[in-house]
Tab-separated table of C-alpha atoms and ligand atoms in Angstrom:
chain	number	residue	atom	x	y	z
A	1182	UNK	CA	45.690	55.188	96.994
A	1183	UNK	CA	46.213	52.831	94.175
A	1184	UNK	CA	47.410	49.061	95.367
A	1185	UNK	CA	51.561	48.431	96.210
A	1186	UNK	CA	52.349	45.412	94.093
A	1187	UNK	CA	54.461	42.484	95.042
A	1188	UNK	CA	54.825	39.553	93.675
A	1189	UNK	CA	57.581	36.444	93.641
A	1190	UNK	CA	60.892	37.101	91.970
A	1191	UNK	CA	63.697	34.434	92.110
A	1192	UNK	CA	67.114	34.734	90.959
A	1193	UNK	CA	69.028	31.385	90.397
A	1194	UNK	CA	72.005	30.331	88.460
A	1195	UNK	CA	74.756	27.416	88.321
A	1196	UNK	CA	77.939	28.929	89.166
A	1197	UNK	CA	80.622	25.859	88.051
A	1198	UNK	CA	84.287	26.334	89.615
A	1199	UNK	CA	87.368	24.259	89.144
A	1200	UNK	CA	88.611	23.460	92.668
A	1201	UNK	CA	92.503	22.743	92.739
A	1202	UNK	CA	94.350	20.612	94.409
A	1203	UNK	CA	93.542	21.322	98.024
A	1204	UNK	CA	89.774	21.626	97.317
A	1205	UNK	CA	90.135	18.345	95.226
A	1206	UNK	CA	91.509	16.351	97.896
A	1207	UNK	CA	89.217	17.646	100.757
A	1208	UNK	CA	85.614	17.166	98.525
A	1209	UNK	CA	86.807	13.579	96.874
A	1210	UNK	CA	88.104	13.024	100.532
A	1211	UNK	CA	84.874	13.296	102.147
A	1212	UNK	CA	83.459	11.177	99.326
A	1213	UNK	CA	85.767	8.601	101.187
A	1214	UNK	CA	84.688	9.573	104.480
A	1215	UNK	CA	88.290	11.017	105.013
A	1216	UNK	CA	88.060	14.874	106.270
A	1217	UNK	CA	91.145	16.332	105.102
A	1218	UNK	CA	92.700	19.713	106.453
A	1219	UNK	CA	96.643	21.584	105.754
A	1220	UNK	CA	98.879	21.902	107.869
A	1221	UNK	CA	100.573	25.605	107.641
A	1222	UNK	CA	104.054	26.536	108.137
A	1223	UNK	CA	103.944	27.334	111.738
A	1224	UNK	CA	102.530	23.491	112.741
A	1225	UNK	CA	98.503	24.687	113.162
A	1226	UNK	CA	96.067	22.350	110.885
A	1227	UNK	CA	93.299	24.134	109.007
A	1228	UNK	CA	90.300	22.502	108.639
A	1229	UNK	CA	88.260	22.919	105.981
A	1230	UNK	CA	91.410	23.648	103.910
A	1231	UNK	CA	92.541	26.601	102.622
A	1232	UNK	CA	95.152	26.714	99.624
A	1233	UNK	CA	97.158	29.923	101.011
A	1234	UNK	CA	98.284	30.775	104.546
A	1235	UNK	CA	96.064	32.704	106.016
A	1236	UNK	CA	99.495	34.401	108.311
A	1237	UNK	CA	102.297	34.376	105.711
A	1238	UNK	CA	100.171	34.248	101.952
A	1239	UNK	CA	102.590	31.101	101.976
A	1240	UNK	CA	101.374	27.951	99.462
A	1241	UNK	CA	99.747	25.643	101.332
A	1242	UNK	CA	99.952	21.592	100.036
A	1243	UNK	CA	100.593	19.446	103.258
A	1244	UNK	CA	97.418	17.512	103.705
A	1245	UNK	CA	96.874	15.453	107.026
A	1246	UNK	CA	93.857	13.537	108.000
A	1247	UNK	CA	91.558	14.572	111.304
A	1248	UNK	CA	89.458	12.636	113.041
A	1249	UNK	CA	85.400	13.086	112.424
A	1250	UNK	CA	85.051	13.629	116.196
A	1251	UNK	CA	85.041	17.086	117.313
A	1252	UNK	CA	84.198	19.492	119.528
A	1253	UNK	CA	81.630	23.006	119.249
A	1254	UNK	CA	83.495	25.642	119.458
A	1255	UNK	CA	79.891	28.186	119.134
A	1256	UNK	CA	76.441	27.940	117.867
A	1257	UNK	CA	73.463	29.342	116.829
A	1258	UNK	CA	69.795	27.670	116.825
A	1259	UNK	CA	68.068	27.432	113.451
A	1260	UNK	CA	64.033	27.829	113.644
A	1261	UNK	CA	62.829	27.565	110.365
A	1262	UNK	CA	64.715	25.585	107.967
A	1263	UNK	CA	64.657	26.525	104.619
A	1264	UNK	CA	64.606	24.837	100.738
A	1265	UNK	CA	67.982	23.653	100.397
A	1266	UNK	CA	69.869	23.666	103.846
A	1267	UNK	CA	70.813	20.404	105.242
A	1268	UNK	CA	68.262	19.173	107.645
A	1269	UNK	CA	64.828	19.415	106.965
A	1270	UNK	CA	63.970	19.698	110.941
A	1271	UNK	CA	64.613	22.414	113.045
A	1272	UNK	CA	68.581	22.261	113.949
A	1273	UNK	CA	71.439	24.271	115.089
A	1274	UNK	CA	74.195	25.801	112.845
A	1275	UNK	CA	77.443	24.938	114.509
A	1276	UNK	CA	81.490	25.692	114.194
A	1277	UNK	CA	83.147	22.412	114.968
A	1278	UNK	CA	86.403	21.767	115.666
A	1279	UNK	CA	87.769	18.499	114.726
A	1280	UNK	CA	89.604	16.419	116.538
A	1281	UNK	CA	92.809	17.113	115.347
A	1282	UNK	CA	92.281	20.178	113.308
A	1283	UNK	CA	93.088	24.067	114.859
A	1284	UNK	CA	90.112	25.748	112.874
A	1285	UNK	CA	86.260	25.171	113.017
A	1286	UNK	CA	84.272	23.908	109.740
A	1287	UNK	CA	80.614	25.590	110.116
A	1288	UNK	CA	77.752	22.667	109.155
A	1289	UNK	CA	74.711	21.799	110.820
A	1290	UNK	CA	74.122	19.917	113.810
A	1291	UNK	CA	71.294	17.715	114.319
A	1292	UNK	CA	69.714	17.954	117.912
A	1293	UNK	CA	66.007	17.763	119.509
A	1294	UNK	CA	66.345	21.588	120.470
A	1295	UNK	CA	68.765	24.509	121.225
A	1296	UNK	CA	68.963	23.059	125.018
A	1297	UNK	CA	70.585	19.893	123.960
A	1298	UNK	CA	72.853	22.376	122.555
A	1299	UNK	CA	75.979	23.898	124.117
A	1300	UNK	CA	79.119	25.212	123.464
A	1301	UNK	CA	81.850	22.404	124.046
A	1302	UNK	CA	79.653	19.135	123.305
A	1303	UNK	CA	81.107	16.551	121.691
A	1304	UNK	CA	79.656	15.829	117.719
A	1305	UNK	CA	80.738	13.553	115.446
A	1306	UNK	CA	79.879	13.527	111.441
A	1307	UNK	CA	77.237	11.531	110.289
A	1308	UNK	CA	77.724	10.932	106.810
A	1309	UNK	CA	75.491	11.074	103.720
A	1310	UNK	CA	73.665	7.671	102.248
A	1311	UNK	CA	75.307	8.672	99.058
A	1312	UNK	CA	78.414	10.855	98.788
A	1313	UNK	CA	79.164	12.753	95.305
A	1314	UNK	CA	82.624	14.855	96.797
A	1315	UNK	CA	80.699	17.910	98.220
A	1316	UNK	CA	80.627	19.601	100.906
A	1317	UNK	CA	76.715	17.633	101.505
A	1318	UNK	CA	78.724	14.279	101.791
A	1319	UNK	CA	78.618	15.399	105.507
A	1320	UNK	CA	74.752	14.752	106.145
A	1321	UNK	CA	75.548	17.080	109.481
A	1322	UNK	CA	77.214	16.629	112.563
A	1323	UNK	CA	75.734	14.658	115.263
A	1324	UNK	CA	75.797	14.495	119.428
A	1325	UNK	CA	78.463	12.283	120.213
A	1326	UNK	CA	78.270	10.529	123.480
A	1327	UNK	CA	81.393	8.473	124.054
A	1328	UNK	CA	83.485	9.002	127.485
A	1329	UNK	CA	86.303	11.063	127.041
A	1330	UNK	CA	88.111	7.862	128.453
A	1331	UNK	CA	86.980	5.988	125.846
A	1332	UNK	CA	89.003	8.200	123.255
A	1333	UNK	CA	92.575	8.327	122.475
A	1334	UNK	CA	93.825	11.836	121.901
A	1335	UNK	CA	93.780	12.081	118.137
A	1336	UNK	CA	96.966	13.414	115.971
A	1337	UNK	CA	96.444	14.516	112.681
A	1338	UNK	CA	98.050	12.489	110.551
A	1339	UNK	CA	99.884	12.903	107.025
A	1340	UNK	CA	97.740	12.260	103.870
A	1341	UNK	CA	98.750	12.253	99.959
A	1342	UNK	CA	95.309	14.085	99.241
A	1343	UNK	CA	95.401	11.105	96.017
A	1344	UNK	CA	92.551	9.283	95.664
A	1345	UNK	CA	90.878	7.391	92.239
A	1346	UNK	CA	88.838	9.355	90.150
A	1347	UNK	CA	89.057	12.649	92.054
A	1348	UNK	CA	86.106	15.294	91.849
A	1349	UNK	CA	88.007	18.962	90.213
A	1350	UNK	CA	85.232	21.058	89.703
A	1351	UNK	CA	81.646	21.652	91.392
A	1352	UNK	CA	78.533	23.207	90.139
A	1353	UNK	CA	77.055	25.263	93.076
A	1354	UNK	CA	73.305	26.392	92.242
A	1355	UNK	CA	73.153	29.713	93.503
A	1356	UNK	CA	69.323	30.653	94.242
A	1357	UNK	CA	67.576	33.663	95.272
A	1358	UNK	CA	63.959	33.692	96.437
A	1359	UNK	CA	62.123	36.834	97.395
A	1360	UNK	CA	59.100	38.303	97.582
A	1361	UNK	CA	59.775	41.757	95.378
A	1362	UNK	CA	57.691	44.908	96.435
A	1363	UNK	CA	58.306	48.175	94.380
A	1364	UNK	CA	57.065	50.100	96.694
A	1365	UNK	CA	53.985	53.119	96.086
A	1366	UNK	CA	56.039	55.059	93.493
A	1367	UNK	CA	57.219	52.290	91.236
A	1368	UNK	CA	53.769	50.325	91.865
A	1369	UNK	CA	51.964	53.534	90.650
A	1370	UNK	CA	54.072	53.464	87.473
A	1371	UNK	CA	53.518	49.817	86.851
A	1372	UNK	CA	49.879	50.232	87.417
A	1373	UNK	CA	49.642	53.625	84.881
A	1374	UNK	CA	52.073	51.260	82.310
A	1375	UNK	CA	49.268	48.698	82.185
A	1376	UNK	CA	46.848	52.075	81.099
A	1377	UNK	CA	49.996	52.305	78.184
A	1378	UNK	CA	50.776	55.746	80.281
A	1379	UNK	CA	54.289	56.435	80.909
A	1380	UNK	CA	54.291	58.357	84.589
A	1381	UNK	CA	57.057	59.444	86.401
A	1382	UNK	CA	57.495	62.035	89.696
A	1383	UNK	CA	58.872	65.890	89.755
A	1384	UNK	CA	60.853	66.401	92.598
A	1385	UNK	CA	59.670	69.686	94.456
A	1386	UNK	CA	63.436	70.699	95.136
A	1387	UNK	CA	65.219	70.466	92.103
A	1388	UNK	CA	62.137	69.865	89.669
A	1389	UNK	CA	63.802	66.736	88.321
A	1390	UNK	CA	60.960	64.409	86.183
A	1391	UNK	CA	62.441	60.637	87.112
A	1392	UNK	CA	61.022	58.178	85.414
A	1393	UNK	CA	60.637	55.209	86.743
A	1394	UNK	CA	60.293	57.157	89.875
A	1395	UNK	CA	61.852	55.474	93.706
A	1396	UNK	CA	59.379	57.692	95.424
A	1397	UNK	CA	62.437	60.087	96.474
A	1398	UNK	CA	64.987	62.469	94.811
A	1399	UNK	CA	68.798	61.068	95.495
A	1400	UNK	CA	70.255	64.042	95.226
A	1401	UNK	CA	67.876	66.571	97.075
A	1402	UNK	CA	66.868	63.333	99.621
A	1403	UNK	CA	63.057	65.092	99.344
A	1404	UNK	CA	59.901	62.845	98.614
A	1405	UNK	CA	58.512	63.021	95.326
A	1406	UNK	CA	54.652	62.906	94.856
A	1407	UNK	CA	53.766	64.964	91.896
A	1408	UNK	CA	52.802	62.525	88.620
A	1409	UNK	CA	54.199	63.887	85.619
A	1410	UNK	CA	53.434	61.816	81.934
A	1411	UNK	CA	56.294	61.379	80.055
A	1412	UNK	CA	56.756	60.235	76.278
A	1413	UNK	CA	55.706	57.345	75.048
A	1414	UNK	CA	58.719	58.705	72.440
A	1415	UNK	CA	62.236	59.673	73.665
A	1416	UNK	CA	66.005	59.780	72.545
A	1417	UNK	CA	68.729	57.156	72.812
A	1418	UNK	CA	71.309	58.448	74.729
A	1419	UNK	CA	73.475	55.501	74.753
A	1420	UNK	CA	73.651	51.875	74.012
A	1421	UNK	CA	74.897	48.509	74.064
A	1422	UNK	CA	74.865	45.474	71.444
A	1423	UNK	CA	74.000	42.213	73.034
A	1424	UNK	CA	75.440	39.248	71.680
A	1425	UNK	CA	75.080	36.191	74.376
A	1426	UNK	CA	71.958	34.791	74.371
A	1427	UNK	CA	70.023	34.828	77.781
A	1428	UNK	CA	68.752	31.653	78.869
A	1429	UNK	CA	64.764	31.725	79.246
A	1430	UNK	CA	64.320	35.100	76.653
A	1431	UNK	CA	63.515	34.342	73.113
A	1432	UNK	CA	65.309	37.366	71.314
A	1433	UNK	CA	67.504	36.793	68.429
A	1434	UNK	CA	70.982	38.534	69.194
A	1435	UNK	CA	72.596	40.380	68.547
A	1436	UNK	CA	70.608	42.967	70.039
A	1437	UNK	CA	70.668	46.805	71.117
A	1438	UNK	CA	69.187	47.720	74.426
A	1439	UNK	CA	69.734	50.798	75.042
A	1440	UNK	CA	68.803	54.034	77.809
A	1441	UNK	CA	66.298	55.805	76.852
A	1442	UNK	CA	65.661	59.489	77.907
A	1443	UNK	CA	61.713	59.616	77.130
A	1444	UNK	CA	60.489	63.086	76.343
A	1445	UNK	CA	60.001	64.889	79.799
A	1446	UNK	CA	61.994	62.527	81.783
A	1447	UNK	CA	65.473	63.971	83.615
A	1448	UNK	CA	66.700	60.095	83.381
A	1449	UNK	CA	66.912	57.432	81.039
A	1450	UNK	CA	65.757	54.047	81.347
A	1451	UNK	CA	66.743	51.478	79.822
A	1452	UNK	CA	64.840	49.486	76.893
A	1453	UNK	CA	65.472	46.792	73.550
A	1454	UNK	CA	65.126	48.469	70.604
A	1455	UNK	CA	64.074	46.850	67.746
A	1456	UNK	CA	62.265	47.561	63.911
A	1457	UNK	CA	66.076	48.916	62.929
A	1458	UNK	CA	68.832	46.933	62.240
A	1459	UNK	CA	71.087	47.105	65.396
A	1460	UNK	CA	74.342	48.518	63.701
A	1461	UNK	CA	72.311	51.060	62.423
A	1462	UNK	CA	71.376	52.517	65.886
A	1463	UNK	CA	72.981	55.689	67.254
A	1464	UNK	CA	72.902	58.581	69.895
A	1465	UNK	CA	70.158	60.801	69.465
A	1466	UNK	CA	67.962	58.102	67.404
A	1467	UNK	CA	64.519	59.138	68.131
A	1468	UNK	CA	62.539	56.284	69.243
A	1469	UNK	CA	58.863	55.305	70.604
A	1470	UNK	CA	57.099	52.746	72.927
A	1471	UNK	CA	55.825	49.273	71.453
A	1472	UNK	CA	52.952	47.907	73.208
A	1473	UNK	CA	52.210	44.221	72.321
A	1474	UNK	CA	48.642	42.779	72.547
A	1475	UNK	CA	47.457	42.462	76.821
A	1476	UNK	CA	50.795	43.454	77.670
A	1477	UNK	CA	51.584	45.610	81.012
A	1478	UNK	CA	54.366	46.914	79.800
A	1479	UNK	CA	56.497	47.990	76.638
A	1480	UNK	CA	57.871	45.325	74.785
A	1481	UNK	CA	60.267	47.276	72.691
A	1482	UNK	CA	60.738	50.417	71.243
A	1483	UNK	CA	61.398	51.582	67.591
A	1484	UNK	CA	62.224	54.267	65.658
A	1485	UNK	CA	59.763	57.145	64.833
A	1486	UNK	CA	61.433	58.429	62.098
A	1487	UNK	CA	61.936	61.805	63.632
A	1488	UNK	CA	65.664	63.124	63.227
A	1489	UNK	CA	68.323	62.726	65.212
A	1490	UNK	CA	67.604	64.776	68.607
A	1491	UNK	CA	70.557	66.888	68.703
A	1492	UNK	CA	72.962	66.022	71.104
A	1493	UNK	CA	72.731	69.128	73.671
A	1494	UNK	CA	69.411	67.987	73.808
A	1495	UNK	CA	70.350	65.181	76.031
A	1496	UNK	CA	73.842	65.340	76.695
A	1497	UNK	CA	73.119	65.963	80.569
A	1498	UNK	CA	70.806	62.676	80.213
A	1499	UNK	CA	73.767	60.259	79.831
B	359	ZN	ZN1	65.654	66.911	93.600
């Protein structure tokens, strides 16, 4: 039984978005340690904002301020913190309704463990050394100890949302860690790559070659198991010009990738072709593996020369 690979794979981009006006005023508020929520038609206030009426699809633009004293409305202990939340320390993820607002916001809560915890304590926000009009300018909410004597009952109250030099768009970094395993089927076809061997799996059912093979047939549901070698040459059955350039891959565009239907596969995969120019590649083009030097797998493929594969050939391959 040859080894099931796994290694790291992360996925991670900036997504930038503009935020409008009720976004605007609610991030560049709490840059001003002012948390700002709407107030809808029917008199509730909705906190963190929202920009339509949840109940009538109604515009919403009537800020008012609330109070940074609230209440937990539920909870949920967090173990293990992980890269990028907002304690570092074990804490509890909490919906807290603020003083003054009809809706929960959802942020952390920084305790000493889940039994100082409970639904119905009283938090207040502790804010962020430095504040940059993000949803982070709230460091996290924090036990709040005052007597309920002590407090006057808190009314929203009416806000222009206008501040100086207000934040109207955010870059969020989206990121994606995991630890990728491609299973036995796909690990056996990585390993027999590295050999420069192109394997896929028959499925006993419907006798179906896929290439790269998921270890099952999707449309008979039956296991495969039987290693079949396929190309290293095959047949464009369709492609696609590329003409952004992707960050982090050093390939002039425009570029073709296209699917591939290798000979003895019932499925194309996909590949970059290259050695032709790319508005000279077609259907049927008849194309092989390129293998550079130490690598596991192909880096291209290129024409053989062959003619055209005749379209019947791999019409059902599309
Ligand atoms: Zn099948």
């Amino acid at each position: 039984m040859p080894e099931v690979l796994k290694a790291p794979l992360v996925v991670e981009f900036p997504f930038t978005r503009s935020l409008g006006p009720v976004q605007s005023a609610f991030l560049t508020g709490l840059r001003e340690r002012v948390v700002l929520g709407v107030r809808t038609g029917d008199g509730r206030v909705l906190v963190p904002p929202v920009e339509y009426d949840p109940v009538t699809a109604e515009e919403i633009r009537d800020l008012v301020e609330v109070a940074p004293t609230g209440t937990v409305t539920t909870w949920a202990w967090n173990h293990e913190p992980r890269r990028g939340q907002p304690l570092t320390t074990p804490f509890a993820w909490a919906l807290v309704r603020l003083d003054g607002a009809d809706t929960a916001l959802l942020h952390a809560l920084d305790a000493p463990g889940p039994d100082a915890v409970h639904t119905g304590m009283r938090v207040r926000v502790r804010w962020a050394q430095e504040r940059s009009g993000a949803i982070t300018d709230i460091a996290c909410f924090e036990p709040y100890a005052a007597r309920q004597t002590d407090e006057a009952p808190t009314e929203p109250t009416v806000h222009t949302g206008e501040f100086a030099d207000a934040v109207t768009g955010i870059v969020a970094h989206a990121r994606l860690d995991y630890t990728y395993s491609p299973g036995r089927a796909q690990s056996a076809y990585i390993h027999a790559l590295a050999d420069r061997r192109m394997v896929g799996e028959r499925c006993p059912s419907c006798r179906k070659v896929y290439v790269p093979p998921r270890g099952a047939c999707p449309t008979c549901g039956q296991p495969t198991s039987e290693q079949v070698e396929v190309g290293p040459r095959g047949t464009v059955t369709t492609y696609c010009v590329v003409n952004i350039k992707a960050k982090n891959l050093d390939i002039e565009v425009p570029y073709v990738y296209a699917h591939i239907a290798l000979d003895g596969a019932d499925l194309a995969l996909h590949g970059r072709i290259a050695g032709i120019p790319y508005d000279q590649v077609r259907m049927g083009l008849r194309v092989e593996a390129v293998w550079t030097e130490g690598a596991r797998y192909p880096d291209h493929y290129r024409p053989t020369g062959e003619p055209d594969a005749e379209y019947d050939t791999y019409r059902e391959l599309l």
